PDB file of C-alpha atoms and ligand atoms in Angstrom:
ATOM      1  CA  UNK V  16      62.895  88.337 108.398  1.00 54.00           C
ATOM      2  CA  UNK V  17      65.300  91.965 107.757  1.00 59.00           C
ATOM      3  CA  UNK V  18      68.121  89.559 107.492  1.00 62.00           C
ATOM      4  CA  UNK V  19      66.162  88.070 104.558  1.00 63.00           C
ATOM      5  CA  UNK V  20      65.029  91.491 103.199  1.00 58.00           C
ATOM      6  CA  UNK V  21      69.320  93.161 103.370  1.00 58.00           C
ATOM      7  CA  UNK V  22      70.067  89.133 101.706  1.00 64.00           C
ATOM      8  CA  UNK V  23      67.353  89.735  99.040  1.00 58.00           C
ATOM      9  CA  UNK V  24      68.568  93.589  98.698  1.00 57.00           C
ATOM     10  CA  UNK V  25      72.318  91.955  98.619  1.00 57.00           C
ATOM     11  CA  UNK V  26      71.151  89.371  94.769  1.00 58.00           C
ATOM     12  CA  UNK V  27      69.507  91.872  93.845  1.00 57.00           C
ATOM     13  CA  UNK V  28      72.150  94.332  93.700  1.00 54.00           C
ATOM     14  CA  UNK V  29      74.781  91.638  92.963  1.00 56.00           C
ATOM     15  CA  UNK V  30      72.592  90.960  89.571  1.00 50.00           C
ATOM     16  CA  UNK V  31      72.173  94.298  88.842  1.00 53.00           C
ATOM     17  CA  UNK V  32      75.433  95.444  89.033  1.00 55.00           C
ATOM     18  CA  UNK V  33      76.811  91.875  87.009  1.00 55.00           C
ATOM     19  CA  UNK V  34      74.620  92.409  84.600  1.00 53.00           C
ATOM     20  CA  UNK V  35      74.755  95.815  84.173  1.00 54.00           C
ATOM     21  CA  UNK V  36      79.508  95.188  84.409  1.00 54.00           C
ATOM     22  CA  UNK V  37      79.011  92.059  81.205  1.00 54.00           C
ATOM     23  CA  UNK V  38      78.334  95.218  78.829  1.00 50.00           C
ATOM     24  CA  UNK V  39      80.383  97.657  77.915  1.00 49.00           C
ATOM     25  CA  UNK V  40      78.317  99.855  76.030  1.00 48.00           C
ATOM     26  CA  UNK V  41      77.141 103.146  77.537  1.00 49.00           C
ATOM     27  CA  UNK V  42      73.317 103.549  75.482  1.00 62.00           C
ATOM     28  CA  UNK V  43      72.299  99.871  76.423  1.00 75.00           C
ATOM     29  CA  UNK V  44      69.573  98.989  78.861  1.00 78.00           C
ATOM     30  CA  UNK V  45      72.392  96.916  80.453  1.00 72.00           C
ATOM     31  CA  UNK V  46      74.839  99.962  80.553  1.00 75.00           C
ATOM     32  CA  UNK V  47      76.981 100.601  83.896  1.00 75.00           C
ATOM     33  CA  UNK V  48      76.220 104.694  83.130  1.00 76.00           C
ATOM     34  CA  UNK V  49      75.710 106.220  87.029  1.00 79.00           C
ATOM     35  CA  UNK V  50      76.337 102.864  88.706  1.00 80.00           C
ATOM     36  CA  UNK V  51      77.892 104.075  92.155  1.00 81.00           C
ATOM     37  CA  UNK V  52      77.539 102.784  95.613  1.00 87.00           C
ATOM     38  CA  UNK V  53      77.291 105.099  98.824  1.00 91.00           C
ATOM     39  CA  UNK V  54      80.145 105.679 100.959  1.00 93.00           C
ATOM     40  CA  UNK V  55      82.022 103.552 102.956  1.00 95.00           C
ATOM     41  CA  UNK V  56      83.808 103.335 105.892  1.00 96.00           C
ATOM     42  CA  UNK V  57      87.347 101.570 105.206  1.00 95.00           C
ATOM     43  CA  UNK V  58      87.629 101.410 109.499  1.00 95.00           C
ATOM     44  CA  UNK V  59      84.391  98.558 109.504  1.00 97.00           C
ATOM     45  CA  UNK V  60      85.363  97.488 105.750  1.00 96.00           C
ATOM     46  CA  UNK V  61      88.669  96.036 107.555  1.00 94.00           C
ATOM     47  CA  UNK V  62      86.372  94.418 110.452  1.00 94.00           C
ATOM     48  CA  UNK V  63      83.923  92.541 107.728  1.00 96.00           C
ATOM     49  CA  UNK V  64      87.303  91.256 105.169  1.00 95.00           C
ATOM     50  CA  UNK V  65      88.462  90.004 108.623  1.00 93.00           C
ATOM     51  CA  UNK V  66      84.615  88.404 109.953  1.00 94.00           C
ATOM     52  CA  UNK V  67      83.918  87.135 106.439  1.00 95.00           C
ATOM     53  CA  UNK V  68      86.848  84.690 106.303  1.00 92.00           C
ATOM     54  CA  UNK V  69      88.593  87.116 103.207  1.00 93.00           C
ATOM     55  CA  UNK V  70      91.851  86.193 105.079  1.00 91.00           C
ATOM     56  CA  UNK V  71      91.662  82.538 104.814  1.00 90.00           C
ATOM     57  CA  UNK V  72      92.861  82.971 101.279  1.00 90.00           C
ATOM     58  CA  UNK V  73      93.893  87.369 100.784  1.00 90.00           C
ATOM     59  CA  UNK V  74      96.422  89.583 102.015  1.00 88.00           C
ATOM     60  CA  UNK V  75      95.961  93.186 101.408  1.00 91.00           C
ATOM     61  CA  UNK V  76      99.062  95.528 100.478  1.00 86.00           C
ATOM     62  CA  UNK V  77     100.559  97.346 103.425  1.00 81.00           C
ATOM     63  CA  UNK V  78      97.678  95.973 105.373  1.00 83.00           C
ATOM     64  CA  UNK V  79      98.288  94.061 108.897  1.00 81.00           C
ATOM     65  CA  UNK V  80      95.459  92.200 109.310  1.00 78.00           C
ATOM     66  CA  UNK V  81      94.016  90.094 112.216  1.00 65.00           C
ATOM     67  CA  UNK V  82      93.903  88.028 113.633  1.00 64.00           C
ATOM     68  CA  UNK V  83      97.035  86.023 112.312  1.00 65.00           C
ATOM     69  CA  UNK V  84      96.207  82.263 110.262  1.00 70.00           C
ATOM     70  CA  UNK V  85      96.245  79.553 112.502  1.00 73.00           C
ATOM     71  CA  UNK V  86      96.476  77.170 109.399  1.00 78.00           C
ATOM     72  CA  UNK V  87      98.692  78.013 106.118  1.00 81.00           C
ATOM     73  CA  UNK V  88      96.442  79.896 103.411  1.00 83.00           C
ATOM     74  CA  UNK V  89      95.951  76.287 100.478  1.00 83.00           C
ATOM     75  CA  UNK V  90      94.899  79.457  97.677  1.00 85.00           C
ATOM     76  CA  UNK V  91      97.406  82.909  98.607  1.00 86.00           C
ATOM     77  CA  UNK V  92      95.826  86.507  96.356  1.00 86.00           C
ATOM     78  CA  UNK V  93      97.128  89.084  97.234  1.00 85.00           C
ATOM     79  CA  UNK V  94      95.244  92.336  97.013  1.00 89.00           C
ATOM     80  CA  UNK V  95      95.993  95.624  95.944  1.00 86.00           C
ATOM     81  CA  UNK V  96      98.770  97.185  94.736  1.00 80.00           C
ATOM     82  CA  UNK V  97     100.585  96.582  91.165  1.00 69.00           C
ATOM     83  CA  UNK V  98      99.907  93.134  91.630  1.00 58.00           C
ATOM     84  CA  UNK V  99      96.275  93.398  90.728  1.00 60.00           C
ATOM     85  CA  UNK V 100      94.379  92.805  87.650  1.00 68.00           C
ATOM     86  CA  UNK V 101      91.167  94.982  88.502  1.00 75.00           C
ATOM     87  CA  UNK V 102      91.928  98.615  86.713  1.00 71.00           C
ATOM     88  CA  UNK V 103      88.223  99.980  87.881  1.00 78.00           C
ATOM     89  CA  UNK V 104      85.776 100.257  90.666  1.00 81.00           C
ATOM     90  CA  UNK V 105      83.591  98.687  88.988  1.00 83.00           C
ATOM     91  CA  UNK V 106      85.972  95.326  88.156  1.00 83.00           C
ATOM     92  CA  UNK V 107      86.503  95.760  91.758  1.00 87.00           C
ATOM     93  CA  UNK V 108      83.508  95.725  93.296  1.00 89.00           C
ATOM     94  CA  UNK V 109      82.753  92.849  90.343  1.00 87.00           C
ATOM     95  CA  UNK V 110      85.189  90.417  91.968  1.00 88.00           C
ATOM     96  CA  UNK V 111      83.762  90.798  95.223  1.00 90.00           C
ATOM     97  CA  UNK V 112      80.239  89.790  94.227  1.00 89.00           C
ATOM     98  CA  UNK V 113      80.746  87.683  91.084  1.00 85.00           C
ATOM     99  CA  UNK V 114      84.364  86.289  91.198  1.00 82.00           C
ATOM    100  CA  UNK V 115      83.688  83.747  88.264  1.00 79.00           C
ATOM    101  CA  UNK V 116      83.073  86.578  86.289  1.00 76.00           C
ATOM    102  CA  UNK V 117      86.284  88.750  86.631  1.00 66.00           C
ATOM    103  CA  UNK V 118      88.106  85.054  85.973  1.00 59.00           C
ATOM    104  CA  UNK V 119      86.504  84.775  82.642  1.00 47.00           C
ATOM    105  CA  UNK V 120      88.638  87.539  80.887  1.00 48.00           C
ATOM    106  CA  UNK V 121      91.799  85.693  82.328  1.00 51.00           C
ATOM    107  CA  UNK V 122      91.727  82.167  82.921  1.00 51.00           C
ATOM    108  CA  UNK V 123      94.642  80.966  85.144  1.00 69.00           C
ATOM    109  CA  UNK V 124      94.633  77.753  86.387  1.00 75.00           C
ATOM    110  CA  UNK V 125      95.837  78.189  90.173  1.00 79.00           C
ATOM    111  CA  UNK V 126      92.727  79.906  90.271  1.00 84.00           C
ATOM    112  CA  UNK V 127      89.863  78.199  89.212  1.00 85.00           C
ATOM    113  CA  UNK V 128      87.796  74.563  89.828  1.00 86.00           C
ATOM    114  CA  UNK V 129      87.641  72.616  86.754  1.00 85.00           C
ATOM    115  CA  UNK V 130      85.070  74.093  85.567  1.00 85.00           C
ATOM    116  CA  UNK V 131      86.389  76.902  85.063  1.00 80.00           C
ATOM    117  CA  UNK V 132      84.851  79.181  88.032  1.00 85.00           C
ATOM    118  CA  UNK V 133      86.590  80.816  90.483  1.00 86.00           C
ATOM    119  CA  UNK V 134      87.867  79.437  94.002  1.00 88.00           C
ATOM    120  CA  UNK V 135      86.529  82.237  95.357  1.00 91.00           C
ATOM    121  CA  UNK V 136      83.317  81.154  97.458  1.00 91.00           C
ATOM    122  CA  UNK V 137      79.936  83.494  96.075  1.00 91.00           C
ATOM    123  CA  UNK V 138      79.429  85.966  99.280  1.00 94.00           C
ATOM    124  CA  UNK V 139      76.118  87.197  97.839  1.00 91.00           C
ATOM    125  CA  UNK V 140      74.139  84.961 100.762  1.00 93.00           C
ATOM    126  CA  UNK V 141      76.924  85.442 103.449  1.00 94.00           C
ATOM    127  CA  UNK V 142      77.338  89.467 103.240  1.00 96.00           C
ATOM    128  CA  UNK V 143      75.124  92.412 103.647  1.00 97.00           C
ATOM    129  CA  UNK V 144      75.021  95.400 101.860  1.00 95.00           C
ATOM    130  CA  UNK V 145      76.941  97.143 104.090  1.00 97.00           C
ATOM    131  CA  UNK V 146      79.785  95.268 104.532  1.00 97.00           C
ATOM    132  CA  UNK V 147      79.768  95.061 100.422  1.00 95.00           C
ATOM    133  CA  UNK V 148      80.005  99.032 100.345  1.00 95.00           C
ATOM    134  CA  UNK V 149      82.422  99.024 103.393  1.00 96.00           C
ATOM    135  CA  UNK V 150      84.871  96.279 101.675  1.00 95.00           C
ATOM    136  CA  UNK V 151      84.598  97.799  98.648  1.00 93.00           C
ATOM    137  CA  UNK V 152      86.034 100.999 100.399  1.00 93.00           C
ATOM    138  CA  UNK V 153      88.097  99.521 101.975  1.00 93.00           C
ATOM    139  CA  UNK V 154      90.092  97.726  99.346  1.00 92.00           C
ATOM    140  CA  UNK V 155      89.443 100.647  97.067  1.00 88.00           C
ATOM    141  CA  UNK V 156      91.978 102.350  99.209  1.00 86.00           C
ATOM    142  CA  UNK V 157      94.502  99.493  98.572  1.00 87.00           C
ATOM    143  CA  UNK V 158      94.009  99.656  94.648  1.00 83.00           C
ATOM    144  CA  UNK V 159      95.179 102.322  92.250  1.00 78.00           C
ATOM    145  CA  UNK V 160      91.650 102.294  90.520  1.00 71.00           C
ATOM    146  CA  UNK V 161      89.934 105.140  88.626  1.00 65.00           C
ATOM    147  CA  UNK V 162      85.761 105.965  90.416  1.00 62.00           C
ATOM    148  CA  UNK V 163      84.278 107.610  87.170  1.00 57.00           C
ATOM    149  CA  UNK V 164      82.783 111.116  88.260  1.00 58.00           C
ATOM    150  CA  UNK V 165      80.537 111.480  85.109  1.00 51.00           C
ATOM    151  CA  UNK V 166      79.748 109.705  81.803  1.00 46.00           C
ATOM    152  CA  UNK V 167      81.973 107.440  80.916  1.00 45.00           C
ATOM    153  CA  UNK V 168      81.912 105.484  78.132  1.00 46.00           C
ATOM    154  CA  UNK V 169      84.693 102.499  78.451  1.00 49.00           C
ATOM    155  CA  UNK V 170      83.926 100.451  80.801  1.00 48.00           C
ATOM    156  CA  UNK V 171      84.177  97.283  79.983  1.00 48.00           C
ATOM    157  CA  UNK V 172      87.180  94.729  81.045  1.00 45.00           C
ATOM    158  CA  UNK V 173      90.587  94.712  79.228  1.00 42.00           C
ATOM    159  CA  UNK V 174      92.330  91.905  78.247  1.00 40.00           C
TER     160      UNK V 174
HETATM  161  C1  LIG S 462      88.759  80.160  99.655  1.00 81.84           C
HETATM  162  C2  LIG S 462      89.430  81.325  98.841  1.00 81.84           C
HETATM  163  C3  LIG S 462      89.051  83.023  98.882  1.00 81.84           C
HETATM  164  C4  LIG S 462      88.132  83.510  99.428  1.00 81.84           C
HETATM  165  C5  LIG S 462      87.559  83.339 101.053  1.00 81.84           C
HETATM  166  C6  LIG S 462      87.856  85.038  99.645  1.00 81.84           C
HETATM  167  N1  LIG S 462      88.563  84.605  98.015  1.00 81.84           N
HETATM  168 FE1  LIG S 462      88.973  86.448  96.570  1.00 81.84          FE
HETATM  169  N2  LIG S 462      89.861  85.219  94.968  1.00 81.84           N
HETATM  170  C7  LIG S 462      90.146  84.118  96.059  1.00 81.84           C
HETATM  171  C8  LIG S 462      91.154  83.706  94.071  1.00 81.84           C
HETATM  172  C9  LIG S 462      91.758  82.514  94.003  1.00 81.84           C
HETATM  173  C10 LIG S 462      90.894  85.088  93.612  1.00 81.84           C
HETATM  174  C11 LIG S 462      91.278  85.043  92.153  1.00 81.84           C
HETATM  175  C12 LIG S 462      90.768  84.264  91.437  1.00 81.84           C
HETATM  176  C13 LIG S 462      89.465  85.262  90.754  1.00 81.84           C
HETATM  177  O1  LIG S 462      89.570  86.713  90.290  1.00 81.84           O
HETATM  178  O2  LIG S 462      88.066  85.107  91.108  1.00 81.84           O
HETATM  179  C14 LIG S 462      90.153  85.936  94.172  1.00 81.84           C
HETATM  180  C15 LIG S 462      89.923  87.070  93.870  1.00 81.84           C
HETATM  181  C16 LIG S 462      89.318  88.455  94.613  1.00 81.84           C
HETATM  182  C17 LIG S 462      90.417  89.720  93.986  1.00 81.84           C
HETATM  183  C18 LIG S 462      90.274  90.408  92.721  1.00 81.84           C
HETATM  184  C19 LIG S 462      91.796  90.345  92.852  1.00 81.84           C
HETATM  185  C20 LIG S 462      92.462  90.873  91.375  1.00 81.84           C
HETATM  186  O3  LIG S 462      92.896  91.762  92.066  1.00 81.84           O
HETATM  187  O4  LIG S 462      92.696  90.234  90.234  1.00 81.84           O
HETATM  188  C21 LIG S 462      89.071  90.012  95.036  1.00 81.84           C
HETATM  189  C22 LIG S 462      88.790  92.151  94.836  1.00 81.84           C
HETATM  190  C23 LIG S 462      88.742  89.525  96.412  1.00 81.84           C
HETATM  191  N3  LIG S 462      89.095  88.138  95.691  1.00 81.84           N
HETATM  192  C24 LIG S 462      88.480  90.115  96.857  1.00 81.84           C
HETATM  193  C25 LIG S 462      87.792  88.762  98.026  1.00 81.84           C
HETATM  194  C26 LIG S 462      86.946  89.598  99.333  1.00 81.84           C
HETATM  195  C27 LIG S 462      86.884  90.492  99.622  1.00 81.84           C
HETATM  196  C28 LIG S 462      86.748  88.424 100.051  1.00 81.84           C
HETATM  197  C29 LIG S 462      86.103  88.323 101.599  1.00 81.84           C
HETATM  198  C30 LIG S 462      84.324  88.282 101.441  1.00 81.84           C
HETATM  199  C31 LIG S 462      87.271  87.221  99.884  1.00 81.84           C
HETATM  200  N4  LIG S 462      88.247  87.412  98.609  1.00 81.84           N
HETATM  201  C32 LIG S 462      87.231  85.761 100.065  1.00 81.84           C
HETATM  202  C33 LIG S 462      89.770  83.497  96.482  1.00 81.84           C
HETATM  203  C34 LIG S 462      89.232  83.226  97.367  1.00 81.84           C
END
């Protein structure tokens, strides 16, 4: 029951973020203005990253993620540092909970299926809101993303 409530919460949150990030105009009713997750724990985020199987496809810059994989990765995307295209906190959170949205801005054959959807699975059912917050905190420390403090007008996706 509790899990169901959390899952519904995640689904709503994912929906809210996805919808709000889709439109860049700050005055729109779908504006991302004011969106901000609560503080998370880097350490718990790292644990969740391993527990949820993100390491099957990702390594993270400057992180030694245990346990070591026993089978080689079919897909390998390095997260963090300068190899990334994630530029803002909003994009980082979106790429975790709504990967196909980000991919639509930069189609890359090796990362998409035949329909152009990201090879990254949908984690909105499997991940709790807390895990999402902690993973965002963990990855944010490895990305050089811009976190908006005050009002911001341009929150769209760059080319
Ligand atoms: C089956 C493989 C797979 C798994 C498992 C997976 N991902 Fe991904 N992920 C991808 C692929 C492929 C991309 C690149 C395409 C895209 O942006 O969707 C990606 C992209 C990302 C990006 C954006 C990368 C960038 O800098 O542009 C983030 C952040 C991310 N994943 C986080 C996660 C997290 C957190 C998990 C675990 C909850 C996870 N991924 C699990 C395949 C995977």
